[in-house]
CSV table of C-alpha atoms in Angstrom, one decimal:
chain,number,residue,atom,x,y,z
A,1,UNK,CA,-19.9,-8.2,4.6
A,2,UNK,CA,-16.9,-5.9,2.2
A,3,UNK,CA,-15.1,-8.0,0.4
A,4,UNK,CA,-11.8,-6.5,-2.1
A,5,UNK,CA,-12.9,-6.0,-5.9
A,6,UNK,CA,-12.7,-4.1,-8.1
A,7,UNK,CA,-16.2,-2.1,-7.7
A,8,UNK,CA,-18.1,-1.2,-10.0
A,9,UNK,CA,-18.1,1.9,-11.4
A,10,UNK,CA,-16.2,5.2,-9.3
A,11,UNK,CA,-16.4,5.0,-6.4
A,12,UNK,CA,-15.7,9.0,-6.7
A,13,UNK,CA,-19.4,8.9,-8.2
A,14,UNK,CA,-20.6,9.1,-4.4
A,15,UNK,CA,-18.7,12.4,-4.0
A,16,UNK,CA,-19.1,16.0,-4.2
A,17,UNK,CA,-16.4,17.5,-5.9
A,18,UNK,CA,-16.4,21.0,-6.9
A,19,UNK,CA,-14.3,20.5,-10.0
A,20,UNK,CA,-12.9,24.8,-10.2
A,21,UNK,CA,-12.3,24.7,-6.4
A,22,UNK,CA,-9.8,21.3,-6.5
A,23,UNK,CA,-8.2,22.9,-9.6
A,24,UNK,CA,-7.9,26.1,-8.1
A,25,UNK,CA,-6.4,24.2,-4.6
A,26,UNK,CA,-3.9,21.9,-6.4
A,27,UNK,CA,-2.9,24.5,-8.7
A,28,UNK,CA,-2.1,27.3,-5.3
A,29,UNK,CA,-0.4,23.6,-3.7
A,30,UNK,CA,2.1,23.5,-6.7
A,31,UNK,CA,2.9,26.8,-6.4
A,32,UNK,CA,4.6,26.0,-3.1
A,33,UNK,CA,7.3,23.8,-5.0
A,34,UNK,CA,7.0,21.4,-2.2
A,35,UNK,CA,7.3,17.7,-3.6
A,36,UNK,CA,4.3,15.8,-3.6
A,37,UNK,CA,5.1,11.7,-4.6
A,38,UNK,CA,2.2,9.3,-6.4
A,39,UNK,CA,2.8,5.8,-6.2
A,40,UNK,CA,-0.2,3.7,-7.1
A,41,UNK,CA,-1.3,0.7,-5.1
A,42,UNK,CA,-3.2,-2.8,-5.4
A,43,UNK,CA,-5.0,-4.5,-2.8
A,44,UNK,CA,-6.6,-7.4,-3.6
A,45,UNK,CA,-8.9,-6.5,-6.5
A,46,UNK,CA,-8.5,-3.7,-5.4
A,47,UNK,CA,-6.0,-0.1,-6.9
A,48,UNK,CA,-5.7,2.9,-5.5
A,49,UNK,CA,-3.7,6.3,-5.9
A,50,UNK,CA,-1.2,7.2,-2.8
A,51,UNK,CA,0.4,10.5,-2.6
A,52,UNK,CA,2.1,12.0,-0.3
A,53,UNK,CA,4.6,14.8,0.9
A,54,UNK,CA,8.2,15.0,3.1
A,55,UNK,CA,9.0,18.8,4.4
A,56,UNK,CA,12.2,18.3,5.7
A,57,UNK,CA,13.6,22.3,6.2
A,58,UNK,CA,10.8,23.7,8.2
A,59,UNK,CA,11.7,26.9,10.2
A,60,UNK,CA,10.8,24.7,13.2
A,61,UNK,CA,13.8,22.0,12.5
A,62,UNK,CA,10.0,19.3,12.5
A,63,UNK,CA,10.3,16.5,9.4
A,64,UNK,CA,5.9,17.9,7.8
A,65,UNK,CA,4.8,14.5,6.2
A,66,UNK,CA,0.7,14.1,5.0
A,67,UNK,CA,-1.0,11.3,3.2
A,68,UNK,CA,-3.9,11.2,0.2
A,69,UNK,CA,-5.8,7.7,-0.7
A,70,UNK,CA,-8.1,7.1,-3.2
A,71,UNK,CA,-9.9,5.5,-5.8
A,72,UNK,CA,-10.0,8.6,-7.7
A,73,UNK,CA,-6.6,10.0,-8.6
A,74,UNK,CA,-7.0,14.0,-8.5
A,75,UNK,CA,-8.8,13.1,-4.7
A,76,UNK,CA,-6.1,11.2,-3.4
A,77,UNK,CA,-3.8,14.7,-4.2
A,78,UNK,CA,-6.3,16.5,-3.0
A,79,UNK,CA,-6.0,15.0,0.0
A,80,UNK,CA,-2.2,15.2,0.6
A,81,UNK,CA,-1.8,18.5,-0.1
A,82,UNK,CA,-5.1,19.0,2.6
A,83,UNK,CA,-3.5,17.0,5.4
A,84,UNK,CA,0.5,18.9,4.1
A,85,UNK,CA,-1.2,22.8,4.2
A,86,UNK,CA,-3.4,21.2,8.0
A,87,UNK,CA,-0.4,21.0,9.4
A,88,UNK,CA,1.9,23.1,8.4
A,89,UNK,CA,-1.0,25.3,9.5
A,90,UNK,CA,-1.0,23.6,12.6
A,91,UNK,CA,2.7,24.3,13.3
A,92,UNK,CA,2.6,27.6,13.0
A,93,UNK,CA,-0.3,27.7,15.2
A,94,UNK,CA,0.7,26.6,18.5
A,95,UNK,CA,4.1,28.3,17.8
A,96,UNK,CA,2.6,31.3,18.5
A,97,UNK,CA,-0.9,30.0,20.8
A,98,UNK,CA,0.9,27.6,24.6
A,99,UNK,CA,-3.0,27.0,24.6
A,100,UNK,CA,-1.9,23.0,25.6
A,101,UNK,CA,1.3,21.7,27.0
A,102,UNK,CA,3.5,20.9,24.6
A,103,UNK,CA,3.9,17.0,24.4
A,104,UNK,CA,-0.2,17.3,23.6
A,105,UNK,CA,0.8,19.4,20.2
A,106,UNK,CA,-0.1,16.9,17.3
A,107,UNK,CA,-1.8,17.1,14.2
A,108,UNK,CA,-5.4,15.1,15.6
A,109,UNK,CA,-8.3,17.2,15.9
A,110,UNK,CA,-6.9,19.8,12.8
A,111,UNK,CA,-8.7,19.4,9.5
A,112,UNK,CA,-8.9,21.3,6.7
A,113,UNK,CA,-11.5,22.3,3.7
A,114,UNK,CA,-13.3,24.4,1.5
A,115,UNK,CA,-16.1,25.0,3.7
A,116,UNK,CA,-15.6,26.3,7.6
A,117,UNK,CA,-18.6,24.4,8.8
A,118,UNK,CA,-17.4,20.8,7.0
A,119,UNK,CA,-13.5,22.5,8.6
A,120,UNK,CA,-15.0,22.1,12.0
A,121,UNK,CA,-16.7,19.3,11.7
A,122,UNK,CA,-13.8,16.9,9.9
A,123,UNK,CA,-12.2,18.6,12.6
A,124,UNK,CA,-14.3,17.9,14.6
A,125,UNK,CA,-14.8,14.5,14.7
A,126,UNK,CA,-11.0,13.8,14.1
A,127,UNK,CA,-10.7,14.7,18.2
A,128,UNK,CA,-13.7,12.6,18.7
A,129,UNK,CA,-12.8,9.5,16.9
A,130,UNK,CA,-9.3,8.9,18.6
A,131,UNK,CA,-10.7,10.4,22.4
A,132,UNK,CA,-13.5,7.7,21.7
A,133,UNK,CA,-10.0,4.9,20.8
A,134,UNK,CA,-8.0,5.7,23.7
A,135,UNK,CA,-10.3,5.1,25.8
A,136,UNK,CA,-11.6,1.6,25.2
A,137,UNK,CA,-8.1,1.1,24.8
A,138,UNK,CA,-7.1,2.6,28.5
A,139,UNK,CA,-10.5,1.2,30.5
A,140,UNK,CA,-10.4,-2.2,28.7
A,141,UNK,CA,-7.4,-2.9,26.8
A,142,UNK,CA,-7.7,-4.8,23.9
A,143,UNK,CA,-11.2,-6.2,25.1
A,144,UNK,CA,-12.5,-2.7,24.8
A,145,UNK,CA,-12.2,-3.9,21.3
A,146,UNK,CA,-14.9,-6.3,18.4
A,147,UNK,CA,-13.5,-7.4,16.2
A,148,UNK,CA,-16.2,-7.6,12.9
A,149,UNK,CA,-15.2,-9.6,9.8
A,150,UNK,CA,-11.2,-10.8,8.6
A,151,UNK,CA,-10.7,-10.2,5.4
A,152,UNK,CA,-8.0,-11.9,3.0
A,153,UNK,CA,-6.4,-8.9,0.7
A,154,UNK,CA,-3.6,-10.2,-1.8
A,155,UNK,CA,-1.2,-11.1,0.6
A,156,UNK,CA,-2.3,-8.5,3.0
A,157,UNK,CA,-4.9,-10.0,6.1
A,158,UNK,CA,-7.6,-7.3,7.4
A,159,UNK,CA,-9.1,-7.1,10.7
A,160,UNK,CA,-11.5,-5.0,11.1
A,161,UNK,CA,-12.7,-3.4,14.7
A,162,UNK,CA,-14.6,-1.5,16.3
A,163,UNK,CA,-14.1,0.1,19.7
A,164,UNK,CA,-16.4,-0.1,22.7
A,165,UNK,CA,-17.9,3.6,23.0
A,166,UNK,CA,-20.1,5.5,21.4
A,167,UNK,CA,-21.6,9.0,21.2
A,168,UNK,CA,-24.0,10.8,18.9
A,169,UNK,CA,-24.7,7.4,16.6
A,170,UNK,CA,-20.5,7.4,15.8
A,171,UNK,CA,-18.7,4.7,16.6
A,172,UNK,CA,-14.6,4.9,16.5
A,173,UNK,CA,-13.0,2.4,13.9
A,174,UNK,CA,-9.8,0.4,13.9
A,175,UNK,CA,-8.4,-1.1,11.5
A,176,UNK,CA,-5.3,-4.2,12.0
A,177,UNK,CA,-3.3,-4.7,9.2
A,178,UNK,CA,-0.9,-8.0,8.7
A,179,UNK,CA,1.4,-8.8,6.4
A,180,UNK,CA,4.5,-11.4,5.9
A,181,UNK,CA,6.7,-8.7,5.0
A,182,UNK,CA,6.8,-7.3,8.0
A,183,UNK,CA,6.5,-8.5,11.9
A,184,UNK,CA,4.1,-6.3,13.2
A,185,UNK,CA,1.1,-4.5,13.0
A,186,UNK,CA,-0.2,-1.7,10.9
A,187,UNK,CA,-3.1,0.0,11.8
A,188,UNK,CA,-6.0,2.8,10.8
A,189,UNK,CA,-8.6,4.1,12.3
A,190,UNK,CA,-12.0,5.9,11.6
A,191,UNK,CA,-15.1,7.3,12.8
A,192,UNK,CA,-18.3,5.9,10.9
A,193,UNK,CA,-22.2,6.0,11.5
A,194,UNK,CA,-23.1,2.8,13.2
A,195,UNK,CA,-26.0,1.9,10.4
A,196,UNK,CA,-23.1,2.8,8.1
A,197,UNK,CA,-21.7,-1.1,9.7
A,198,UNK,CA,-21.9,-3.5,6.1
A,199,UNK,CA,-20.5,-0.1,3.6
A,200,UNK,CA,-17.4,-0.7,2.0
A,201,UNK,CA,-17.3,3.6,3.2
A,202,UNK,CA,-17.6,3.0,6.3
A,203,UNK,CA,-14.4,1.2,6.6
A,204,UNK,CA,-12.1,3.2,3.0
A,205,UNK,CA,-10.5,4.9,5.4
A,206,UNK,CA,-8.9,3.0,7.9
A,207,UNK,CA,-8.1,0.4,5.1
A,208,UNK,CA,-6.2,2.5,3.1
A,209,UNK,CA,-4.7,3.9,6.6
A,210,UNK,CA,-4.1,0.9,7.9
A,211,UNK,CA,-1.9,-0.9,4.7
A,212,UNK,CA,-0.4,2.0,3.4
A,213,UNK,CA,2.4,1.7,5.6
A,214,UNK,CA,2.0,-2.0,4.5
A,215,UNK,CA,2.3,-2.0,0.9
A,216,UNK,CA,4.4,0.9,0.4
A,217,UNK,CA,7.3,-1.1,1.4
A,218,UNK,CA,10.0,-0.4,2.0
A,219,UNK,CA,10.0,2.7,2.6
A,220,UNK,CA,7.9,2.9,6.2
A,221,UNK,CA,10.9,0.8,7.8
A,222,UNK,CA,13.6,3.2,7.8
A,223,UNK,CA,14.0,4.2,11.3
A,224,UNK,CA,11.5,7.1,12.1
A,225,UNK,CA,13.4,10.7,13.5
A,226,UNK,CA,13.5,10.9,17.3
A,227,UNK,CA,11.6,14.3,17.4
A,228,UNK,CA,8.6,12.7,16.8
A,229,UNK,CA,6.8,10.3,18.2
A,230,UNK,CA,3.4,8.9,16.8
A,231,UNK,CA,6.2,8.1,13.7
A,232,UNK,CA,8.8,5.7,16.5
A,233,UNK,CA,4.9,4.0,18.1
A,234,UNK,CA,4.4,3.5,14.1
A,235,UNK,CA,7.5,1.6,12.8
A,236,UNK,CA,7.3,0.0,16.7
A,237,UNK,CA,4.4,-1.5,16.2
A,238,UNK,CA,5.0,-2.9,12.0
A,239,UNK,CA,8.6,-4.1,13.2
A,240,UNK,CA,7.6,-6.1,16.4
A,241,UNK,CA,5.9,-9.2,16.8
A,242,UNK,CA,2.3,-8.6,17.2
A,243,UNK,CA,-0.4,-11.5,18.6
A,244,UNK,CA,-3.4,-11.2,16.5
A,245,UNK,CA,-5.8,-13.4,18.5
A,246,UNK,CA,-6.3,-10.0,20.4
A,247,UNK,CA,-8.7,-9.3,18.0
A,248,UNK,CA,-11.8,-11.6,19.1
A,249,UNK,CA,-15.4,-11.5,18.1
A,250,UNK,CA,-18.1,-10.4,21.2
A,251,UNK,CA,-21.3,-11.1,21.0
A,252,UNK,CA,-22.5,-9.8,24.1
A,253,UNK,CA,-25.3,-7.6,24.2
A,254,UNK,CA,-24.0,-4.8,26.3
A,255,UNK,CA,-20.5,-4.5,24.3
A,256,UNK,CA,-22.1,-1.0,23.3
A,257,UNK,CA,-21.7,2.1,26.0
A,258,UNK,CA,-22.8,5.8,25.1
A,259,UNK,CA,-20.5,8.1,25.5
A,260,UNK,CA,-21.2,11.9,27.6
A,261,UNK,CA,-22.8,14.7,25.8
A,262,UNK,CA,-19.4,17.5,24.9
A,263,UNK,CA,-20.4,20.0,27.1
A,264,UNK,CA,-17.7,21.6,26.2
A,265,UNK,CA,-16.6,22.6,22.5
A,266,UNK,CA,-14.0,25.3,20.8
A,267,UNK,CA,-13.4,25.8,17.0
A,268,UNK,CA,-9.9,27.6,16.8
A,269,UNK,CA,-10.7,28.4,12.4
A,270,UNK,CA,-8.6,30.8,10.5
A,271,UNK,CA,-9.6,32.2,7.4
A,272,UNK,CA,-6.9,30.3,4.9
A,273,UNK,CA,-7.7,32.1,2.2
A,274,UNK,CA,-7.9,35.1,3.2
A,275,UNK,CA,-4.7,34.9,4.9
A,276,UNK,CA,-3.1,33.6,1.0
A,277,UNK,CA,-4.5,36.1,-0.8
A,278,UNK,CA,-6.2,32.6,-2.6
A,279,UNK,CA,-8.6,33.7,-5.2
A,280,UNK,CA,-11.0,30.4,-3.6
A,281,UNK,CA,-12.4,28.8,-0.1
A,282,UNK,CA,-10.0,27.7,2.2
A,283,UNK,CA,-10.4,27.2,5.8
A,284,UNK,CA,-9.0,25.0,8.6
A,285,UNK,CA,-10.2,24.2,11.8
A,286,UNK,CA,-9.0,23.0,15.6
A,287,UNK,CA,-11.4,21.4,17.7
A,288,UNK,CA,-9.9,21.5,21.8
A,289,UNK,CA,-12.7,19.8,24.7
A,290,UNK,CA,-11.2,19.2,28.2
A,291,UNK,CA,-14.4,16.2,27.6
A,292,UNK,CA,-12.1,14.1,24.6
A,293,UNK,CA,-8.1,12.6,25.5
A,294,UNK,CA,-5.8,13.7,22.6
A,295,UNK,CA,-3.0,11.9,21.9
A,296,UNK,CA,-0.2,11.4,23.7
A,297,UNK,CA,2.6,9.1,24.7
A,298,UNK,CA,2.9,8.3,28.5
A,299,UNK,CA,7.0,8.7,28.2
A,300,UNK,CA,7.3,12.1,26.8
A,301,UNK,CA,5.3,13.4,29.6
A,302,UNK,CA,6.7,16.1,31.6
A,303,UNK,CA,4.8,18.0,34.5
A,304,UNK,CA,2.6,20.2,33.4
A,305,UNK,CA,0.9,17.9,30.5
A,306,UNK,CA,0.8,15.3,33.0
A,307,UNK,CA,-0.9,18.8,35.3
A,308,UNK,CA,-3.1,18.8,32.4
A,309,UNK,CA,-4.6,15.5,31.4
A,310,UNK,CA,-4.6,14.7,35.0
A,311,UNK,CA,-8.0,15.8,35.3
A,312,UNK,CA,-9.6,14.4,31.3
A,313,UNK,CA,-8.0,10.8,32.4
A,314,UNK,CA,-9.9,10.8,35.8
A,315,UNK,CA,-13.2,12.7,34.3
A,316,UNK,CA,-13.4,8.9,32.2
A,317,UNK,CA,-12.9,7.1,34.9
A,318,UNK,CA,-9.1,6.0,33.7
A,319,UNK,CA,-6.8,6.2,35.9
A,320,UNK,CA,-3.7,4.0,35.0
A,321,UNK,CA,-1.8,4.8,31.2
A,322,UNK,CA,0.2,1.9,29.5
A,323,UNK,CA,3.4,2.7,29.3
A,324,UNK,CA,2.4,2.9,25.3
A,325,UNK,CA,-0.1,2.3,23.5
A,326,UNK,CA,-1.9,1.0,19.7
A,327,UNK,CA,-3.3,4.5,19.0
A,328,UNK,CA,-1.3,6.4,16.4
């Protein structure tokens, strides 16, 4: 199974990189004068890089942040920069296009990439990932997740879980991280091919996401801004006592359920290179589908958003939603 020791060689060796594009992208991002913080984190025997941005003076008056973690420093920086651009483009797009109710407008289902095809694929993968996780929790609570492995990694205990809904041999990932530094839990999410279950790459992104908030220590316990419900919920779960015994193994051969194929998907794309007069390719994509449950919190929903959600939820046999959920 998975262990956290320093790997032989670099994980980046298995990642296809285009040095010229990477340098051009990072140089352009640097020209935007968006401050980027860098930290080196350690999880058990594994060290990795974490980059973050925080923009407080956006015209929308919303706080924008981006994050990127990887064992390769350059890739971590690119992930952070791309996520920041993704969220800036998301806010710009929704400010002019009210295609979904305001309470449902998040960066879920958005992606930025040098390849149009990969931007579209990644956008749809993220929207599918959150959908499968939300459906598992809304329909079955914690019973919708199966504990695959529990790992002690230094001061952090990791609970590696799979959701019970699959789509096209893809399965949703939920990693819960526990630390004595905090009374609660930090979550990370992912989507992977079932036949890659025993590879470290299958879990890595979700593990980093779950652990970043814990390993960054004091920086995550600052009260979240009132206009960002996701950050509020992350803060709540991290600082509220959590019962980790909810994560259980499940030997039921019928645990996994195949989701129906998507009947409709709209992929909204933008050529950011053309938009920004860049000399390298850059695209954004947003995946929208009436078959996929979007991210939301019940406490913020107004009648228009409830009307939008109602047929989507009923289409998945969901007739009651909890006041709070862990899929963020």
